[in-house]
GROMACS .gro file of N, CA, C and O in nm:
model
  268
    1UNK      N    1   0.853  -0.762  -0.414
    1UNK     CA    2   0.856  -0.667  -0.308
    1UNK      C    3   0.908  -0.532  -0.353
    1UNK      O    4   0.890  -0.489  -0.466
    2UNK      N    5   0.971  -0.468  -0.263
    2UNK     CA    6   1.019  -0.331  -0.281
    2UNK      C    7   1.111  -0.316  -0.401
    2UNK      O    8   1.094  -0.227  -0.483
    3UNK      N    9   1.211  -0.404  -0.415
    3UNK     CA   10   1.306  -0.392  -0.526
    3UNK      C   11   1.239  -0.408  -0.661
    3UNK      O   12   1.273  -0.340  -0.757
    4UNK      N   13   1.143  -0.500  -0.672
    4UNK     CA   14   1.072  -0.518  -0.798
    4UNK      C   15   0.989  -0.396  -0.832
    4UNK      O   16   0.981  -0.354  -0.946
    5UNK      N   17   0.926  -0.336  -0.730
    5UNK     CA   18   0.845  -0.216  -0.752
    5UNK      C   19   0.933  -0.102  -0.803
    5UNK      O   20   0.897  -0.031  -0.896
    6UNK      N   21   1.052  -0.088  -0.745
    6UNK     CA   22   1.144   0.018  -0.787
    6UNK      C   23   1.189  -0.006  -0.930
    6UNK      O   24   1.194   0.086  -1.011
    7UNK      N   25   1.218  -0.131  -0.967
    7UNK     CA   26   1.258  -0.161  -1.104
    7UNK      C   27   1.147  -0.128  -1.202
    7UNK      O   28   1.173  -0.076  -1.310
    8UNK      N   29   1.023  -0.156  -1.166
    8UNK     CA   30   0.911  -0.132  -1.257
    8UNK      C   31   0.880   0.018  -1.270
    8UNK      O   32   0.865   0.069  -1.379
    9UNK      N   33   0.872   0.087  -1.159
    9UNK     CA   34   0.835   0.228  -1.162
    9UNK      C   35   0.954   0.323  -1.167
    9UNK      O   36   0.937   0.444  -1.170
   10UNK      N   37   1.076   0.271  -1.164
   10UNK     CA   38   1.194   0.357  -1.167
   10UNK      C   39   1.205   0.439  -1.039
   10UNK      O   40   1.169   0.393  -0.932
   11UNK      N   41   1.252   0.562  -1.053
   11UNK     CA   42   1.268   0.650  -0.938
   11UNK      C   43   1.139   0.677  -0.865
   11UNK      O   44   1.137   0.694  -0.744
   12UNK      N   45   1.029   0.679  -0.938
   12UNK     CA   46   0.898   0.700  -0.876
   12UNK      C   47   0.867   0.583  -0.783
   12UNK      O   48   0.807   0.600  -0.678
   13UNK      N   49   0.912   0.465  -0.820
   13UNK     CA   50   0.888   0.346  -0.738
   13UNK      C   51   0.950   0.355  -0.601
   13UNK      O   52   0.893   0.309  -0.503
   14UNK      N   53   1.066   0.415  -0.592
   14UNK     CA   54   1.133   0.431  -0.462
   14UNK      C   55   1.047   0.517  -0.370
   14UNK      O   56   1.025   0.483  -0.255
   15UNK      N   57   0.999   0.628  -0.422
   15UNK     CA   58   0.913   0.715  -0.342
   15UNK      C   59   0.780   0.649  -0.308
   15UNK      O   60   0.730   0.663  -0.196
   16UNK      N   61   0.726   0.577  -0.403
   16UNK     CA   62   0.600   0.507  -0.382
   16UNK      C   63   0.616   0.400  -0.274
   16UNK      O   64   0.533   0.389  -0.183
   17UNK      N   65   0.723   0.323  -0.283
   17UNK     CA   66   0.749   0.219  -0.183
   17UNK      C   67   0.767   0.281  -0.045
   17UNK      O   68   0.714   0.230   0.054
   18UNK      N   69   0.840   0.390  -0.036
   18UNK     CA   70   0.862   0.457   0.092
   18UNK      C   71   0.730   0.510   0.147
   18UNK      O   72   0.700   0.493   0.266
   19UNK      N   73   0.650   0.574   0.063
   19UNK     CA   74   0.522   0.629   0.107
   19UNK      C   75   0.428   0.519   0.153
   19UNK      O   76   0.358   0.534   0.255
   20UNK      N   77   0.423   0.408   0.081
   20UNK     CA   78   0.336   0.297   0.119
   20UNK      C   79   0.380   0.236   0.251
   20UNK      O   80   0.298   0.206   0.338
   21UNK      N   81   0.510   0.218   0.267
   21UNK     CA   82   0.563   0.161   0.392
   21UNK      C   83   0.532   0.254   0.510
   21UNK      O   84   0.487   0.210   0.616
   22UNK      N   85   0.553   0.383   0.491
   22UNK     CA   86   0.526   0.481   0.596
   22UNK      C   87   0.378   0.482   0.632
   22UNK      O   88   0.342   0.482   0.750
   23UNK      N   89   0.292   0.480   0.531
   23UNK     CA   90   0.148   0.479   0.556
   23UNK      C   91   0.107   0.353   0.632
   23UNK      O   92   0.030   0.358   0.727
   24UNK      N   93   0.161   0.239   0.589
   24UNK     CA   94   0.126   0.112   0.655
   24UNK      C   95   0.168   0.113   0.802
   24UNK      O   96   0.092   0.070   0.889
   25UNK      N   97   0.287   0.164   0.828
   25UNK     CA   98   0.337   0.166   0.966
   25UNK      C   99   0.258   0.262   1.053
   25UNK      O  100   0.230   0.232   1.170
   26UNK      N  101   0.222   0.378   1.000
   26UNK     CA  102   0.156   0.481   1.080
   26UNK      C  103   0.004   0.468   1.083
   26UNK      O  104  -0.058   0.504   1.184
   27UNK      N  105  -0.056   0.419   0.975
   27UNK     CA  106  -0.202   0.421   0.965
   27UNK      C  107  -0.269   0.284   0.967
   27UNK      O  108  -0.385   0.275   1.005
   28UNK      N  109  -0.198   0.181   0.925
   28UNK     CA  110  -0.261   0.049   0.920
   28UNK      C  111  -0.221  -0.037   1.040
   28UNK      O  112  -0.307  -0.095   1.106
   29UNK      N  113  -0.093  -0.043   1.069
   29UNK     CA  114  -0.046  -0.129   1.179
   29UNK      C  115  -0.117  -0.100   1.312
   29UNK      O  116  -0.159  -0.195   1.379
   30UNK      N  117  -0.136   0.028   1.349
   30UNK     CA  118  -0.201   0.054   1.478
   30UNK      C  119  -0.346   0.007   1.488
   30UNK      O  120  -0.396  -0.013   1.598
   31UNK      N  121  -0.415  -0.011   1.376
   31UNK     CA  122  -0.556  -0.049   1.381
   31UNK      C  123  -0.582  -0.190   1.330
   31UNK      O  124  -0.695  -0.239   1.337
   32UNK      N  125  -0.480  -0.256   1.280
   32UNK     CA  126  -0.499  -0.387   1.216
   32UNK      C  127  -0.558  -0.491   1.311
   32UNK      O  128  -0.652  -0.562   1.274
   33UNK      N  129  -0.506  -0.501   1.430
   33UNK     CA  130  -0.557  -0.603   1.525
   33UNK      C  131  -0.704  -0.579   1.555
   33UNK      O  132  -0.783  -0.673   1.559
   34UNK      N  133  -0.742  -0.454   1.575
   34UNK     CA  134  -0.882  -0.422   1.604
   34UNK      C  135  -0.973  -0.468   1.490
   34UNK      O  136  -1.076  -0.531   1.513
   35UNK      N  137  -0.934  -0.437   1.368
   35UNK     CA  138  -1.017  -0.474   1.253
   35UNK      C  139  -1.018  -0.625   1.231
   35UNK      O  140  -1.120  -0.681   1.189
   36UNK      N  141  -0.907  -0.692   1.260
   36UNK     CA  142  -0.903  -0.838   1.251
   36UNK      C  143  -0.999  -0.900   1.353
   36UNK      O  144  -1.072  -0.994   1.322
   37UNK      N  145  -0.999  -0.846   1.474
   37UNK     CA  146  -1.083  -0.902   1.581
   37UNK      C  147  -1.231  -0.873   1.561
   37UNK      O  148  -1.315  -0.958   1.589
   38UNK      N  149  -1.263  -0.753   1.515
   38UNK     CA  150  -1.404  -0.713   1.504
   38UNK      C  151  -1.465  -0.743   1.368
   38UNK      O  152  -1.586  -0.747   1.354
   39UNK      N  153  -1.381  -0.758   1.267
   39UNK     CA  154  -1.431  -0.779   1.132
   39UNK      C  155  -1.480  -0.651   1.067
   39UNK      O  156  -1.535  -0.654   0.957
   40UNK      N  157  -1.459  -0.539   1.134
   40UNK     CA  158  -1.499  -0.409   1.078
   40UNK      C  159  -1.412  -0.376   0.956
   40UNK      O  160  -1.294  -0.408   0.953
   41UNK      N  161  -1.472  -0.309   0.858
   41UNK     CA  162  -1.399  -0.267   0.740
   41UNK      C  163  -1.343  -0.128   0.765
   41UNK      O  164  -1.418  -0.036   0.800
   42UNK      N  165  -1.212  -0.107   0.746
   42UNK     CA  166  -1.151   0.023   0.774
   42UNK      C  167  -1.173   0.123   0.660
   42UNK      O  168  -1.078   0.163   0.590
   43UNK      N  169  -1.296   0.164   0.639
   43UNK     CA  170  -1.331   0.250   0.527
   43UNK      C  171  -1.250   0.379   0.524
   43UNK      O  172  -1.200   0.419   0.419
   44UNK      N  173  -1.233   0.443   0.638
   44UNK     CA  174  -1.157   0.570   0.641
   44UNK      C  175  -1.013   0.547   0.594
   44UNK      O  176  -0.958   0.629   0.519
   45UNK      N  177  -0.954   0.436   0.634
   45UNK     CA  178  -0.817   0.405   0.594
   45UNK      C  179  -0.809   0.377   0.445
   45UNK      O  180  -0.717   0.424   0.377
   46UNK      N  181  -0.905   0.304   0.393
   46UNK     CA  182  -0.907   0.274   0.250
   46UNK      C  183  -0.928   0.402   0.170
   46UNK      O  184  -0.866   0.421   0.065
   47UNK      N  185  -1.010   0.492   0.220
   47UNK     CA  186  -1.028   0.622   0.152
   47UNK      C  187  -0.896   0.699   0.148
   47UNK      O  188  -0.861   0.760   0.047
   48UNK      N  189  -0.823   0.697   0.260
   48UNK     CA  190  -0.692   0.763   0.263
   48UNK      C  191  -0.599   0.701   0.160
   48UNK      O  192  -0.523   0.772   0.093
   49UNK      N  193  -0.602   0.570   0.148
   49UNK     CA  194  -0.516   0.501   0.051
   49UNK      C  195  -0.549   0.549  -0.090
   49UNK      O  196  -0.459   0.572  -0.171
   50UNK      N  197  -0.677   0.566  -0.119
   50UNK     CA  198  -0.719   0.617  -0.249
   50UNK      C  199  -0.670   0.758  -0.273
   50UNK      O  200  -0.621   0.792  -0.381
   51UNK      N  201  -0.681   0.842  -0.172
   51UNK     CA  202  -0.637   0.981  -0.184
   51UNK      C  203  -0.486   0.990  -0.207
   51UNK      O  204  -0.439   1.082  -0.274
   52UNK      N  205  -0.413   0.895  -0.155
   52UNK     CA  206  -0.268   0.893  -0.172
   52UNK      C  207  -0.224   0.825  -0.302
   52UNK      O  208  -0.106   0.821  -0.335
   53UNK      N  209  -0.321   0.768  -0.375
   53UNK     CA  210  -0.290   0.706  -0.503
   53UNK      C  211  -0.250   0.560  -0.494
   53UNK      O  212  -0.194   0.505  -0.588
   54UNK      N  213  -0.277   0.496  -0.379
   54UNK     CA  214  -0.238   0.356  -0.361
   54UNK      C  215  -0.338   0.258  -0.420
   54UNK      O  216  -0.310   0.139  -0.427
   55UNK      N  217  -0.454   0.304  -0.458
   55UNK     CA  218  -0.557   0.214  -0.510
   55UNK      C  219  -0.548   0.210  -0.662
   55UNK      O  220  -0.525   0.311  -0.727
   56UNK      N  221  -0.567   0.093  -0.718
   56UNK     CA  222  -0.569   0.079  -0.863
   56UNK      C  223  -0.433   0.077  -0.930
   56UNK      O  224  -0.423   0.091  -1.051
   57UNK      N  225  -0.327   0.059  -0.853
   57UNK     CA  226  -0.194   0.049  -0.912
   57UNK      C  227  -0.184  -0.081  -0.990
   57UNK      O  228  -0.224  -0.186  -0.940
   58UNK      N  229  -0.133  -0.074  -1.109
   58UNK     CA  230  -0.114  -0.194  -1.189
   58UNK      C  231   0.034  -0.227  -1.194
   58UNK      O  232   0.115  -0.145  -1.236
   59UNK      N  233   0.067  -0.347  -1.149
   59UNK     CA  234   0.204  -0.393  -1.149
   59UNK      C  235   0.207  -0.530  -1.217
   59UNK      O  236   0.137  -0.621  -1.174
   60UNK      N  237   0.286  -0.546  -1.323
   60UNK     CA  238   0.294  -0.674  -1.391
   60UNK      C  239   0.341  -0.786  -1.298
   60UNK      O  240   0.415  -0.762  -1.202
   61UNK      N  241   0.301  -0.908  -1.329
   61UNK     CA  242   0.338  -1.024  -1.248
   61UNK      C  243   0.489  -1.037  -1.232
   61UNK      O  244   0.536  -1.073  -1.124
   62UNK      N  245   0.565  -1.009  -1.337
   62UNK     CA  246   0.710  -1.025  -1.328
   62UNK      C  247   0.776  -0.929  -1.229
   62UNK      O  248   0.891  -0.943  -1.193
   63UNK      N  249   0.700  -0.828  -1.185
   63UNK     CA  250   0.749  -0.734  -1.086
   63UNK      C  251   0.681  -0.754  -0.952
   63UNK      O  252   0.684  -0.668  -0.866
   64UNK      N  253   0.613  -0.867  -0.935
   64UNK     CA  254   0.551  -0.899  -0.807
   64UNK      C  255   0.404  -0.860  -0.795
   64UNK      O  256   0.344  -0.878  -0.691
   65UNK      N  257   0.347  -0.806  -0.903
   65UNK     CA  258   0.207  -0.767  -0.900
   65UNK      C  259   0.114  -0.877  -0.948
   65UNK      O  260   0.158  -0.988  -0.980
   66UNK      N  261  -0.013  -0.845  -0.956
   66UNK     CA  262  -0.111  -0.944  -0.999
   66UNK      C  263  -0.135  -0.937  -1.149
   66UNK      O  264  -0.212  -1.015  -1.203
   67UNK      N  265  -0.072  -0.844  -1.214
   67UNK     CA  266  -0.086  -0.836  -1.359
   67UNK      C  267  -0.178  -0.727  -1.403
   67UNK      O  268  -0.236  -0.654  -1.335
   0.00000   0.00000   0.00000
């Protein structure tokens, strides 16, 4: 989780974790139920995630990532 991300990315990890949490709360949570119910893909939200640098992050397994 958050602490592992901070250990891996250092000070940048703290900002990254905060930005991801803020984005999830403001941009994903309000639309999640709709997309779950309809099966629609939230393309605009995923594009925003890419613009913010959340896509393609590599985190080793020992820090909670997929490797």
